[in-house]
mmCIF file of C-alpha atoms in Angstrom:
data_model
loop_
_atom_site.group_PDB
_atom_site.id
_atom_site.type_symbol
_atom_site.label_atom_id
_atom_site.label_comp_id
_atom_site.label_asym_id
_atom_site.label_seq_id
_atom_site.Cartn_x
_atom_site.Cartn_y
_atom_site.Cartn_z
ATOM 1 C CA GLU A 23 0.000 0.000 0.000
ATOM 2 C CA THR A 24 1.122 3.535 -0.694
ATOM 3 C CA GLY A 25 -0.275 5.072 2.456
ATOM 4 C CA VAL A 26 -3.526 5.997 0.711
ATOM 5 C CA THR A 27 -6.164 3.321 1.186
ATOM 6 C CA GLN A 28 -9.441 3.190 -0.687
ATOM 7 C CA THR A 29 -12.408 0.972 0.076
ATOM 8 C CA PRO A 30 -14.133 -0.845 -1.399
ATOM 9 C CA ARG A 31 -11.930 -1.907 -4.307
ATOM 10 C CA HIS A 32 -14.943 -2.890 -6.382
ATOM 11 C CA LEU A 33 -18.560 -1.788 -6.154
ATOM 12 C CA VAL A 34 -21.599 -2.697 -8.194
ATOM 13 C CA MET A 35 -24.688 -0.644 -7.472
ATOM 14 C CA GLY A 36 -28.103 -0.096 -8.932
ATOM 15 C CA MET A 37 -29.266 3.286 -10.086
ATOM 16 C CA THR A 38 -31.456 3.744 -7.010
ATOM 17 C CA ASN A 39 -28.881 2.674 -4.443
ATOM 18 C CA LYS A 40 -26.936 4.837 -2.029
ATOM 19 C CA LYS A 41 -23.333 3.927 -1.340
ATOM 20 C CA SER A 42 -20.166 5.596 -0.112
ATOM 21 C CA LEU A 43 -16.542 5.380 -1.129
ATOM 22 C CA LYS A 44 -13.890 5.839 1.514
ATOM 23 C CA CYS A 45 -10.350 7.137 1.313
ATOM 24 C CA GLU A 46 -7.880 7.211 4.168
ATOM 25 C CA GLN A 47 -4.310 8.497 4.288
ATOM 26 C CA HIS A 48 -1.747 8.385 7.073
ATOM 27 C CA LEU A 49 0.978 10.315 5.306
ATOM 28 C CA GLY A 50 0.411 13.581 7.136
ATOM 29 C CA HIS A 51 -0.853 15.170 3.927
ATOM 30 C CA ASN A 52 -3.265 18.073 4.158
ATOM 31 C CA ALA A 53 -4.741 18.083 0.666
ATOM 32 C CA MET A 54 -7.021 15.347 -0.686
ATOM 33 C CA TYR A 55 -8.646 14.842 -4.053
ATOM 34 C CA TRP A 56 -11.238 12.766 -5.860
ATOM 35 C CA TYR A 57 -10.604 11.889 -9.505
ATOM 36 C CA LYS A 58 -12.756 9.971 -11.956
ATOM 37 C CA GLN A 59 -10.907 7.835 -14.471
ATOM 38 C CA SER A 60 -12.730 6.605 -17.543
ATOM 39 C CA ALA A 61 -11.829 5.871 -21.129
ATOM 40 C CA LYS A 62 -13.219 9.217 -22.314
ATOM 41 C CA LYS A 63 -11.472 11.453 -19.748
ATOM 42 C CA PRO A 64 -8.546 9.628 -18.241
ATOM 43 C CA LEU A 65 -8.028 11.722 -15.088
ATOM 44 C CA GLU A 66 -10.936 14.023 -14.409
ATOM 45 C CA LEU A 67 -10.730 16.101 -11.258
ATOM 46 C CA MET A 68 -13.912 16.073 -9.183
ATOM 47 C CA PHE A 69 -13.188 17.641 -5.802
ATOM 48 C CA VAL A 70 -10.300 19.183 -3.900
ATOM 49 C CA TYR A 71 -10.007 19.491 -0.133
ATOM 50 C CA ASN A 72 -7.294 21.499 1.569
ATOM 51 C CA PHE A 73 -7.102 21.279 5.368
ATOM 52 C CA LYS A 74 -10.630 19.730 5.396
ATOM 53 C CA GLU A 75 -12.088 22.616 3.424
ATOM 54 C CA GLN A 76 -13.434 22.064 -0.069
ATOM 55 C CA THR A 77 -11.495 24.349 -2.363
ATOM 56 C CA GLU A 78 -12.757 23.060 -5.673
ATOM 57 C CA ASN A 79 -15.841 21.417 -7.097
ATOM 58 C CA ASN A 80 -15.238 20.784 -10.771
ATOM 59 C CA SER A 81 -18.893 21.096 -11.823
ATOM 60 C CA VAL A 82 -19.678 17.657 -10.487
ATOM 61 C CA PRO A 83 -23.367 16.564 -10.500
ATOM 62 C CA SER A 84 -25.053 16.645 -7.118
ATOM 63 C CA ARG A 85 -25.511 12.867 -7.144
ATOM 64 C CA PHE A 86 -21.872 12.860 -5.999
ATOM 65 C CA SER A 87 -21.473 14.317 -2.528
ATOM 66 C CA PRO A 88 -18.020 14.556 -0.912
ATOM 67 C CA GLU A 89 -17.286 14.672 2.780
ATOM 68 C CA CYS A 90 -13.993 15.388 4.520
ATOM 69 C CA PRO A 91 -14.343 15.065 8.309
ATOM 70 C CA ASN A 92 -10.597 15.504 8.891
ATOM 71 C CA SER A 93 -7.369 15.752 6.947
ATOM 72 C CA SER A 94 -6.934 11.970 6.925
ATOM 73 C CA HIS A 95 -10.323 10.860 5.638
ATOM 74 C CA LEU A 96 -12.321 11.589 2.537
ATOM 75 C CA PHE A 97 -15.639 10.133 1.479
ATOM 76 C CA LEU A 98 -17.637 10.210 -1.711
ATOM 77 C CA HIS A 99 -21.335 9.587 -1.166
ATOM 78 C CA LEU A 100 -23.200 8.271 -4.180
ATOM 79 C CA HIS A 101 -26.916 8.255 -4.892
ATOM 80 C CA THR A 102 -29.138 7.797 -7.935
ATOM 81 C CA LEU A 103 -26.168 7.310 -10.212
ATOM 82 C CA GLN A 104 -26.316 6.754 -13.956
ATOM 83 C CA PRO A 105 -24.636 4.005 -15.986
ATOM 84 C CA GLU A 106 -22.233 6.593 -17.419
ATOM 85 C CA ASP A 107 -20.913 7.119 -13.899
ATOM 86 C CA SER A 108 -19.279 3.703 -14.089
ATOM 87 C CA ALA A 109 -15.539 4.330 -13.817
ATOM 88 C CA LEU A 110 -12.503 4.003 -11.606
ATOM 89 C CA TYR A 111 -12.649 6.540 -8.772
ATOM 90 C CA LEU A 112 -9.242 7.524 -7.511
ATOM 91 C CA CYS A 113 -8.414 9.310 -4.300
ATOM 92 C CA ALA A 114 -5.122 11.164 -3.918
ATOM 93 C CA SER A 115 -3.377 13.209 -1.270
ATOM 94 C CA SER A 116 -0.460 15.622 -1.208
ATOM 95 C CA THR A 117 1.566 17.642 1.262
ATOM 96 C CA ARG A 118 0.879 20.918 -0.417
ATOM 97 C CA GLN A 119 -1.952 21.308 -2.812
ATOM 98 C CA GLY A 120 -0.619 20.250 -6.181
ATOM 99 C CA TYR A 121 2.760 18.787 -5.189
ATOM 100 C CA GLY A 122 3.645 15.098 -5.284
ATOM 101 C CA TYR A 123 0.293 13.362 -5.354
ATOM 102 C CA THR A 124 0.045 9.900 -3.856
ATOM 103 C CA PHE A 125 -2.846 7.947 -5.323
ATOM 104 C CA GLY A 126 -4.894 5.216 -3.775
ATOM 105 C CA SER A 127 -5.621 2.023 -5.696
ATOM 106 C CA GLY A 128 -9.068 3.231 -6.632
ATOM 107 C CA THR A 129 -12.615 1.912 -6.455
ATOM 108 C CA ARG A 130 -13.929 0.295 -9.632
ATOM 109 C CA LEU A 131 -17.570 1.363 -9.735
ATOM 110 C CA THR A 132 -20.151 -0.253 -11.966
ATOM 111 C CA VAL A 133 -23.651 1.204 -12.104
ATOM 112 C CA VAL A 134 -26.281 -1.192 -13.388
ATOM 113 C CA GLY B 27 -7.545 27.624 -16.395
ATOM 114 C CA GLU B 28 -4.589 25.441 -17.263
ATOM 115 C CA ASN B 29 -4.797 23.143 -20.276
ATOM 116 C CA VAL B 30 -2.321 20.308 -20.758
ATOM 117 C CA GLU B 31 -2.052 18.476 -24.059
ATOM 118 C CA GLN B 32 -0.173 15.208 -24.385
ATOM 119 C CA HIS B 33 1.118 13.396 -27.464
ATOM 120 C CA PRO B 34 1.109 10.748 -28.725
ATOM 121 C CA SER B 35 -1.900 8.930 -27.295
ATOM 122 C CA THR B 36 -0.329 5.576 -28.110
ATOM 123 C CA LEU B 37 3.306 4.656 -28.689
ATOM 124 C CA SER B 38 4.907 1.326 -29.542
ATOM 125 C CA VAL B 39 8.646 0.969 -29.175
ATOM 126 C CA GLN B 40 11.019 -1.931 -29.743
ATOM 127 C CA GLU B 41 12.632 -3.141 -26.557
ATOM 128 C CA GLY B 42 15.946 -1.381 -26.050
ATOM 129 C CA ASP B 43 14.955 1.673 -28.054
ATOM 130 C CA SER B 44 14.051 5.070 -26.602
ATOM 131 C CA ALA B 45 10.585 6.504 -26.069
ATOM 132 C CA VAL B 46 9.637 10.172 -25.940
ATOM 133 C CA ILE B 47 6.322 11.601 -24.772
ATOM 134 C CA LYS B 48 5.580 15.294 -25.144
ATOM 135 C CA CYS B 49 3.272 17.669 -23.311
ATOM 136 C CA THR B 50 2.398 21.306 -23.754
ATOM 137 C CA TYR B 51 0.777 23.585 -21.216
ATOM 138 C CA SER B 52 -1.080 26.850 -21.558
ATOM 139 C CA ASP B 53 -0.492 28.771 -18.323
ATOM 140 C CA SER B 54 2.935 30.424 -18.246
ATOM 141 C CA ALA B 55 2.665 30.638 -14.440
ATOM 142 C CA SER B 56 2.815 26.842 -14.112
ATOM 143 C CA ASN B 57 5.985 25.860 -12.295
ATOM 144 C CA TYR B 58 5.675 22.175 -11.360
ATOM 145 C CA PHE B 59 5.545 19.313 -13.858
ATOM 146 C CA PRO B 60 5.271 15.707 -12.650
ATOM 147 C CA TRP B 61 4.974 12.509 -14.646
ATOM 148 C CA TYR B 62 2.926 9.528 -13.523
ATOM 149 C CA LYS B 63 3.039 5.920 -14.650
ATOM 150 C CA GLN B 64 -0.055 3.748 -14.427
ATOM 151 C CA GLU B 65 0.318 0.039 -15.058
ATOM 152 C CA LEU B 66 -2.717 -1.976 -16.031
ATOM 153 C CA GLY B 67 -5.121 -2.280 -13.119
ATOM 154 C CA LYS B 68 -2.941 -0.245 -10.799
ATOM 155 C CA ARG B 69 -2.876 3.296 -9.425
ATOM 156 C CA PRO B 70 -0.900 6.139 -11.022
ATOM 157 C CA GLN B 71 2.556 6.499 -9.463
ATOM 158 C CA LEU B 72 4.866 9.484 -9.572
ATOM 159 C CA ILE B 73 8.026 8.574 -11.478
ATOM 160 C CA ILE B 74 9.752 11.913 -11.928
ATOM 161 C CA ASP B 75 8.998 15.608 -11.621
ATOM 162 C CA ILE B 76 10.616 18.879 -12.547
ATOM 163 C CA ARG B 77 10.249 22.431 -11.350
ATOM 164 C CA SER B 78 10.501 25.501 -13.508
ATOM 165 C CA ASN B 79 13.886 26.562 -12.182
ATOM 166 C CA VAL B 80 15.646 23.677 -13.984
ATOM 167 C CA GLY B 81 15.661 22.579 -17.601
ATOM 168 C CA GLU B 82 16.369 18.882 -17.234
ATOM 169 C CA LYS B 83 16.266 16.170 -14.617
ATOM 170 C CA LYS B 84 17.418 12.559 -14.878
ATOM 171 C CA ASP B 85 16.811 9.455 -12.838
ATOM 172 C CA GLN B 86 18.509 6.383 -14.256
ATOM 173 C CA ARG B 87 16.743 5.558 -17.543
ATOM 174 C CA ILE B 88 14.169 8.313 -17.358
ATOM 175 C CA ALA B 89 14.610 12.013 -17.890
ATOM 176 C CA VAL B 90 12.371 15.025 -18.191
ATOM 177 C CA THR B 91 13.146 18.213 -20.087
ATOM 178 C CA LEU B 92 11.366 21.541 -19.774
ATOM 179 C CA ASN B 93 11.242 24.420 -22.223
ATOM 180 C CA LYS B 94 9.535 27.299 -20.429
ATOM 181 C CA THR B 95 9.655 29.597 -23.412
ATOM 182 C CA ALA B 96 7.811 27.152 -25.617
ATOM 183 C CA LYS B 97 5.717 25.867 -22.693
ATOM 184 C CA HIS B 98 6.411 22.234 -23.305
ATOM 185 C CA PHE B 99 8.025 19.396 -21.409
ATOM 186 C CA SER B 100 8.931 15.866 -22.387
ATOM 187 C CA LEU B 101 9.545 12.474 -20.836
ATOM 188 C CA HIS B 102 12.418 10.436 -22.215
ATOM 189 C CA ILE B 103 12.840 6.733 -21.474
ATOM 190 C CA THR B 104 16.024 5.106 -22.712
ATOM 191 C CA GLU B 105 16.845 1.404 -23.103
ATOM 192 C CA THR B 106 13.181 0.529 -22.777
ATOM 193 C CA GLN B 107 12.176 -2.710 -21.093
ATOM 194 C CA PRO B 108 8.905 -4.673 -21.089
ATOM 195 C CA GLU B 109 8.086 -3.384 -17.597
ATOM 196 C CA ASP B 110 7.998 0.144 -19.008
ATOM 197 C CA SER B 111 4.723 -0.754 -20.736
ATOM 198 C CA ALA B 112 2.046 1.389 -19.073
ATOM 199 C CA VAL B 113 0.015 4.561 -19.465
ATOM 200 C CA TYR B 114 2.004 7.697 -18.744
ATOM 201 C CA PHE B 115 0.417 10.964 -17.649
ATOM 202 C CA CYS B 116 2.007 14.383 -17.576
ATOM 203 C CA ALA B 117 0.659 17.146 -15.343
ATOM 204 C CA ALA B 118 1.201 20.790 -14.471
ATOM 205 C CA SER B 119 0.408 23.123 -11.609
ATOM 206 C CA LYS B 120 1.281 26.618 -10.460
ATOM 207 C CA ARG B 121 1.886 28.380 -7.205
ATOM 208 C CA ARG B 122 -1.181 29.648 -5.414
ATOM 209 C CA ILE B 123 -1.504 33.404 -5.195
ATOM 210 C CA SER B 124 -3.241 33.547 -1.839
ATOM 211 C CA ASN B 125 -1.112 31.286 0.362
ATOM 212 C CA PHE B 126 1.444 28.541 0.432
ATOM 213 C CA GLY B 127 1.614 25.648 -1.946
ATOM 214 C CA ASN B 128 0.536 24.983 -5.470
ATOM 215 C CA GLU B 129 -2.821 24.648 -7.070
ATOM 216 C CA LYS B 130 -4.270 21.361 -8.199
ATOM 217 C CA LEU B 131 -2.565 19.303 -10.864
ATOM 218 C CA THR B 132 -3.987 19.417 -14.364
ATOM 219 C CA PHE B 133 -3.324 16.134 -16.150
ATOM 220 C CA GLY B 134 -2.749 15.342 -19.777
ATOM 221 C CA THR B 135 -4.861 12.692 -21.478
ATOM 222 C CA GLY B 136 -2.243 9.971 -21.183
ATOM 223 C CA THR B 137 0.027 7.979 -23.488
ATOM 224 C CA ARG B 138 -0.263 4.219 -23.710
ATOM 225 C CA LEU B 139 3.311 2.970 -24.156
ATOM 226 C CA THR B 140 3.828 -0.579 -25.386
ATOM 227 C CA ILE B 141 7.283 -2.116 -25.426
ATOM 228 C CA ILE B 142 7.639 -4.777 -28.089
ATOM 229 C CA PRO B 143 9.941 -7.631 -27.023
#
């Protein structure tokens, strides 16, 4: 493991389900990120948190709801997703926003 | 905002030969340029980075060059090996105006490198 742990590794959910993705880092980093990786847009930034505060929402639909209770944990709450939301969701952290990202292994999400 | 373009999207190289991947960026204030390698089914991993105060950086078989005037930077892999096969992403970011640190990384669209044995 890199120090950034994501759970679950795989998730299959129906369009009416509610689920959450979890990211945890013990690297002492103070910036955390959610990225969506799909064939169409390989690394698409979704959200940025710096010292627990959201500093960027990259026009993400409201069916994705992030939560950052502290600098070590980041969640992505999912509800009423669409099949096109199927992708690999990557969490990353860094010491200073933008430097030396460390990625988690990702959650492979399939919406059916 | 920043825009990073990466070429080529796919690259096949004979084992032992060199591979070069090129990226251009739009924001002249960008000052940090990392490269990530993502093997199949795995997470992206930082392999090398360069800051705007240097023009070239090497680490064994990999090197990165930066041309600030032209706003482009390149990844060079020499003596390629099968384990170099992966998707490579370039990225760029700039220093924040308001406080410490840099802004978020903007990634290129990736290059799928295949090393032919």
